Coordinates of C-alpha atoms in Angstrom, one line a residue:
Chain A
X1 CA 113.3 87.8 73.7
X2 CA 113.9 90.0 77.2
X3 CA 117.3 90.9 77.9
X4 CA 117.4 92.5 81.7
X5 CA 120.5 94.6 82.4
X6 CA 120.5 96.9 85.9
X7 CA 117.2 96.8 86.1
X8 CA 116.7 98.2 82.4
X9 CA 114.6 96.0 80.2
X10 CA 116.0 95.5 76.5
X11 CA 112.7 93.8 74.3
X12 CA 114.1 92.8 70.9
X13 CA 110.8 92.4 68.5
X14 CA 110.7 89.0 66.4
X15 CA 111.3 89.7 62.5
X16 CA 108.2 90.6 60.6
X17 CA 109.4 87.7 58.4
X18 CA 109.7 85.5 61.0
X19 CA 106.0 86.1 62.1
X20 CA 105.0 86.1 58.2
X21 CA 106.6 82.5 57.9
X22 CA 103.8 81.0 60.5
X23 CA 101.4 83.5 60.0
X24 CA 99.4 81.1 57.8
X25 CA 99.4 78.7 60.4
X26 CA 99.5 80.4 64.3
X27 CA 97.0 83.3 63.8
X28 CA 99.1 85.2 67.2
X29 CA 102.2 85.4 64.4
X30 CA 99.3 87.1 62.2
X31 CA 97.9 89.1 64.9
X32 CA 101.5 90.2 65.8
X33 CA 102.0 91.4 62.1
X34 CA 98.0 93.0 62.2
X35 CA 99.1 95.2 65.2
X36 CA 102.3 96.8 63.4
X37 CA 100.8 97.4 60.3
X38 CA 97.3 98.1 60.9
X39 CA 97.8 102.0 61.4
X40 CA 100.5 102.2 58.3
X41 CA 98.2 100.6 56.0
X42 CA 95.2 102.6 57.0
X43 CA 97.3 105.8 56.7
X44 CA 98.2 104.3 52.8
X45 CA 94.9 103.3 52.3
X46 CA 93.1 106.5 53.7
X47 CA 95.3 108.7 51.6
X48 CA 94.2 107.4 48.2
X49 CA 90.3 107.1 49.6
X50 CA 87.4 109.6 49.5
X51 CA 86.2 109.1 52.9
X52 CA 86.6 107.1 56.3
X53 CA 84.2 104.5 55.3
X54 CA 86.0 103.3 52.2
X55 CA 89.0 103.4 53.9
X56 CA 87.7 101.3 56.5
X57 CA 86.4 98.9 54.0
X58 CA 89.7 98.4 52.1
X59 CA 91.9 98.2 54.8
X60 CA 89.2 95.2 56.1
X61 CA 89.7 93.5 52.5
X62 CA 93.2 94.0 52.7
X63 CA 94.1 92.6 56.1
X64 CA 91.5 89.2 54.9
X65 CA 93.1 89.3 51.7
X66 CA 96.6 88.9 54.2
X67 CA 95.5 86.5 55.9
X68 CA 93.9 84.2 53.4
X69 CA 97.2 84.3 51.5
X70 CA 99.7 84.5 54.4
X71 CA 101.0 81.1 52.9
X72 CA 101.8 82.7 49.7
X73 CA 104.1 85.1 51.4
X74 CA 107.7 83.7 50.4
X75 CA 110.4 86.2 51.5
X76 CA 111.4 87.4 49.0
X77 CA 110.7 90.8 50.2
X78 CA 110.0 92.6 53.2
X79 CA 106.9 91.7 54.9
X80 CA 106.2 95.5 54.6
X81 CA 106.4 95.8 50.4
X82 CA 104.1 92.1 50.5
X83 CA 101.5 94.2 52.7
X84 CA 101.8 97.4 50.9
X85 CA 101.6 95.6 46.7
X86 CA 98.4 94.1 48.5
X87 CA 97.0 98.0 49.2
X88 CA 97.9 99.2 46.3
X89 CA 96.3 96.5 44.0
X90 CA 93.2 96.6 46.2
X91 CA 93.4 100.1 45.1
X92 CA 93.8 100.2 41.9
X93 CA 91.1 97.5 42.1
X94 CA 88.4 99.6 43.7
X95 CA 89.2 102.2 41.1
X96 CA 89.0 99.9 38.1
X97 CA 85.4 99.1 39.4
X98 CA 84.3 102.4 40.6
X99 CA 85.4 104.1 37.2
X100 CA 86.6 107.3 39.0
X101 CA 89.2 108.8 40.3
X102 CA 89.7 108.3 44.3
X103 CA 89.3 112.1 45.3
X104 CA 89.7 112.9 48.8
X105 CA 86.5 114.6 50.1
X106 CA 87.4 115.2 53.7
X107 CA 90.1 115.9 55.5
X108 CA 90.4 112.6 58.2
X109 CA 89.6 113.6 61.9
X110 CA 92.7 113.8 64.2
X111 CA 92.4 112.4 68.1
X112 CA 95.8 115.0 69.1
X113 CA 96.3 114.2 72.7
X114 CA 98.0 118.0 72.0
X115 CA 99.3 119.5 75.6
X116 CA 97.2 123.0 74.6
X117 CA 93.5 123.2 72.7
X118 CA 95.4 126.6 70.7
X119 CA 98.3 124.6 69.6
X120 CA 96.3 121.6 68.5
X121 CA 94.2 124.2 66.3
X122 CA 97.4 126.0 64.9
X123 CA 98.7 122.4 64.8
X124 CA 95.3 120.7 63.2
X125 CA 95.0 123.7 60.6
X126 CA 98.5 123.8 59.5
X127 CA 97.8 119.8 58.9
X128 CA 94.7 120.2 56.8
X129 CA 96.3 122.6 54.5
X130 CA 99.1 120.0 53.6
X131 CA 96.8 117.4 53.6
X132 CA 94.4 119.0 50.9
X133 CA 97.6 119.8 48.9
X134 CA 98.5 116.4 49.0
X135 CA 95.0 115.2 48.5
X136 CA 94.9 117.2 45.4
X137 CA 98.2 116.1 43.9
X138 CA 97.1 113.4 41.0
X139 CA 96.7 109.7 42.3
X140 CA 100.1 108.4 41.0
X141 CA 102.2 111.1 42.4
X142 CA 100.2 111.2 45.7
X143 CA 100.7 107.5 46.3
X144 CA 104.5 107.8 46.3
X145 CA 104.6 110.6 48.5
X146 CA 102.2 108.7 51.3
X147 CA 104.8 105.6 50.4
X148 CA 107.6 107.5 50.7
X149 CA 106.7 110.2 53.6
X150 CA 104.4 108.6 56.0
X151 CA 106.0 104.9 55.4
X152 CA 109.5 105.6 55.3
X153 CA 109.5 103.5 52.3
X154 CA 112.8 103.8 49.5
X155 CA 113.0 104.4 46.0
X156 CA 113.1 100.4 45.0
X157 CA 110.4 99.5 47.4
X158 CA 107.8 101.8 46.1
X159 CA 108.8 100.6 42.5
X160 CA 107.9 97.2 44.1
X161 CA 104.9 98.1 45.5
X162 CA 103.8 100.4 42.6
X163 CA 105.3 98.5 39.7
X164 CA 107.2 101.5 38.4
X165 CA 110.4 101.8 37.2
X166 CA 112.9 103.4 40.0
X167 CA 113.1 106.4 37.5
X168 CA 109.2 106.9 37.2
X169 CA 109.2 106.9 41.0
X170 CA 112.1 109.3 41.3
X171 CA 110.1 111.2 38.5
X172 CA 106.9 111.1 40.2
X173 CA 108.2 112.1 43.1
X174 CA 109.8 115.3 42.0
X175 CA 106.9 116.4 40.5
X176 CA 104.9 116.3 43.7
X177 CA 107.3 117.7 45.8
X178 CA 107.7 120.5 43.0
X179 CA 103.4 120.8 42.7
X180 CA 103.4 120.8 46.8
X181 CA 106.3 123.3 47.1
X182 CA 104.1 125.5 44.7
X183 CA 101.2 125.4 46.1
X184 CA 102.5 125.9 49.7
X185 CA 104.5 128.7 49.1
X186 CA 103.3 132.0 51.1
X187 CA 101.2 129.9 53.1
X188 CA 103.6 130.2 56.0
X189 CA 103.8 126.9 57.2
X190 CA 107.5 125.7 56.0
Chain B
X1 CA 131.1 136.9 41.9
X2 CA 131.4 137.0 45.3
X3 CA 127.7 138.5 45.1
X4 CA 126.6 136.1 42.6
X5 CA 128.5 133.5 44.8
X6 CA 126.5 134.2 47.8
X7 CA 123.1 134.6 45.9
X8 CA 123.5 131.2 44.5
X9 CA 124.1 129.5 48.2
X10 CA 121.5 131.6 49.8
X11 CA 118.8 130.2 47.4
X12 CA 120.1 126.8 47.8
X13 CA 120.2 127.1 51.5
X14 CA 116.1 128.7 51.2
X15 CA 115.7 125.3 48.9
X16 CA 117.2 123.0 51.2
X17 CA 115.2 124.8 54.4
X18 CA 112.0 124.4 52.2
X19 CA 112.6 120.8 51.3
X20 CA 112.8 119.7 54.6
X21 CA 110.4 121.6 56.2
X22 CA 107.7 120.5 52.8
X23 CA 109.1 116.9 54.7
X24 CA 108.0 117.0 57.6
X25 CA 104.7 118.7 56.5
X26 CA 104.2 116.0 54.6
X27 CA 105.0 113.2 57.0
X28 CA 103.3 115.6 59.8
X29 CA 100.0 115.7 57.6
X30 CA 99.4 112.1 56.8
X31 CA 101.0 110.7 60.2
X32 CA 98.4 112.5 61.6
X33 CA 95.4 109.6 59.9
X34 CA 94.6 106.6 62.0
X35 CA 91.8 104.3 62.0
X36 CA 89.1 105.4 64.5
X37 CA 89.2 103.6 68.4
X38 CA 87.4 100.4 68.0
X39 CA 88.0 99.4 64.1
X40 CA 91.0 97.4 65.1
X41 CA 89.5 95.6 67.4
X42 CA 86.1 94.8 65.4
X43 CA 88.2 93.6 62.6
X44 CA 90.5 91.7 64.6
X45 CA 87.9 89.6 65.9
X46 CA 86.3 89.2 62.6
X47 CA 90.1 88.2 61.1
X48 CA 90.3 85.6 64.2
X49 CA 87.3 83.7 63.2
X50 CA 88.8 83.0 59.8
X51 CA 90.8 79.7 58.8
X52 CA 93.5 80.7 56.2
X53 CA 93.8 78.1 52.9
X54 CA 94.3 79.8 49.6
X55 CA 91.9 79.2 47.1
X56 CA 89.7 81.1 43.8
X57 CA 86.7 83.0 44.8
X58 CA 84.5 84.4 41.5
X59 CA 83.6 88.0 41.8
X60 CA 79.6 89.0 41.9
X61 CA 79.2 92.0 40.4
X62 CA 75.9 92.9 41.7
X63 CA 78.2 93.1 45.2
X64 CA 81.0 94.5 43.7
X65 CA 83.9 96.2 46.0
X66 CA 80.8 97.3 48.4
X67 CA 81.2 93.6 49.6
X68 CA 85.0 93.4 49.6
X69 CA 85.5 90.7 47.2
X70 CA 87.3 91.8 44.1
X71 CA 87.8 90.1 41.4
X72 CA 90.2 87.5 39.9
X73 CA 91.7 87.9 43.7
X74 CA 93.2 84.6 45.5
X75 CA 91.6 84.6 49.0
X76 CA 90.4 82.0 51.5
X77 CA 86.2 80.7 51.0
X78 CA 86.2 81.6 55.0
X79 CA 88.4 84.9 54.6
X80 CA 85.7 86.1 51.7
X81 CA 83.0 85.1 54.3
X82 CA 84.6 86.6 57.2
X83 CA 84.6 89.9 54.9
X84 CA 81.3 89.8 53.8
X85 CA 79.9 89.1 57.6
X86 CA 82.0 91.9 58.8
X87 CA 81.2 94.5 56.0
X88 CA 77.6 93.7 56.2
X89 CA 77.7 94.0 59.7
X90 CA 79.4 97.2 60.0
X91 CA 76.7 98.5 56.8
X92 CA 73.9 97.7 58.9
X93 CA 75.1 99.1 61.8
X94 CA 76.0 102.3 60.1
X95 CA 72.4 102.4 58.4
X96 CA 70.6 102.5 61.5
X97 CA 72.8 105.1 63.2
X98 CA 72.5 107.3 60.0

């Protein structure tokens, strides 16, 4: 819908659940859904994944997986926890098989369109160190805080998602933050 | 008391400082991942050529998660497909660039 008011343009975005409903049949409601969620679910997915290739890989799965069920979606929810409970248990999946523990190898690559090359470096640097914090905490507590940080998400939507008890969330939570707040200490970047 | 007072709320105050700066470290840090330029568009056109019915695949494990398909997962015949096309595309692409 486009609302025009003194020449000011006021776009109101149709309902993620509204989209979900015909997703399974009108693949531009899909597509509509693909574009707001593609770059959170890579973030989520990239988090818990070794490199840029598996993350690539999973978020593929997960956006088929989506789609193939887009009639299973039933509202229940937000569109975002139905998206996100798909990531995780392709997640948990790929570690199931793969018998290890998803340990992040790399920091990702950032494409900063930063106004000066020193402050994207400051910028970039101060970044990684988080990021390898955060990389190291262990996977449980480190999936929260992506849920929680990058995805805005609350306390009963990552117990959703995670299927954890609000309390193990809350729990897991503090621990990272108190692991993270330790480890970052003295580095001068708080 | 007044010293012990004022202690107390400076610490808390260095707490609360610290908790939202570790915050927006944290959100900083992992906003900062995206997908590289051209993976949303390659899998967007491999998501458009696939027709969405729900309905059992069976896992192979000799493909395992390296193909996408995982096991005991409800996903469309054509959505596995589309995966599989797209993964092994991508594979073979990556092969002969490395």
């Amino acid at each position: 819908m486009q609302l025009s008011a003194a020449g000011l343009s006021v776009r109101t975005e149709t309902p993620d659940e509204v989209l979900a409903a015909r997703a399974a049949h009108d693949f531009a409601a899909f597509e509509e859904l693909y574009r707001r969620y593609l770059a959170p679910v890579y973030r989520f997915v990239r988090s818990q994944a070794p490199d840029d290739a598996t993350a690539e890989d999973l978020t593929a799965h997960i956006f088929f997986k989506a789609l193939s069920s887009a009639s299973s979606f039933r509202g229940d929810g937000s569109y975002k926890s139905w998206i996100f409970r798909i990531a995780h248990n392709a997640i948990a999946t790929w570690r199931e098989k793969n018998g290890r523990s998803l340990t992040v190898e790399e920091v990702p690559e950032k494409v900063d369109p930063a106004p000066s090359p020193i402050s994207q470096a400051i910028a970039s640097e101060a970044r990684g160190v988080v990021w390898e914090k955060v990389a190291e905490l262990p996977e449980a507590q480190r999936e929260v805080v992506t849920l929680k940080y990058a995805e805005d998400l609350n306390t009963e939507e990552i117990a959703k998602i995670t299927k954890k008890s609000r309390g193990a969330v809350r729990i897991l939570l503090h621990r990272a933050k108190l692991r993270l707040r330790h480890s970052l200490e003295g580095k001068d970047l708080l | 008391v007044n010293r012990a007072r004022s202690a107390l709320e400076h610490r808390a105050s260095k707490r609360t400082v610290f908790q939202t700066g570790l915050s927006m470290a944290i959100e900083e840090a992992l906003d900062s991942m995206s997908p590289r330029p051209g993976f949303a568009s390659e899998l967007l056109v491999a998501l458009r050529g696939t027709p969405a019915f729900p309905v059992l695949i069976e896992d192979d494990d000799e493909r395992g998660m390296s193909r996408w398909v995982v096991p005991g997962t409800v996903a469309g015949v054509a959505g596995a497909a589309g995966a599989l096309l797209y993964g092994f595309g991508r594979r073979h692409k990556r092969g002969r660039r490395g």
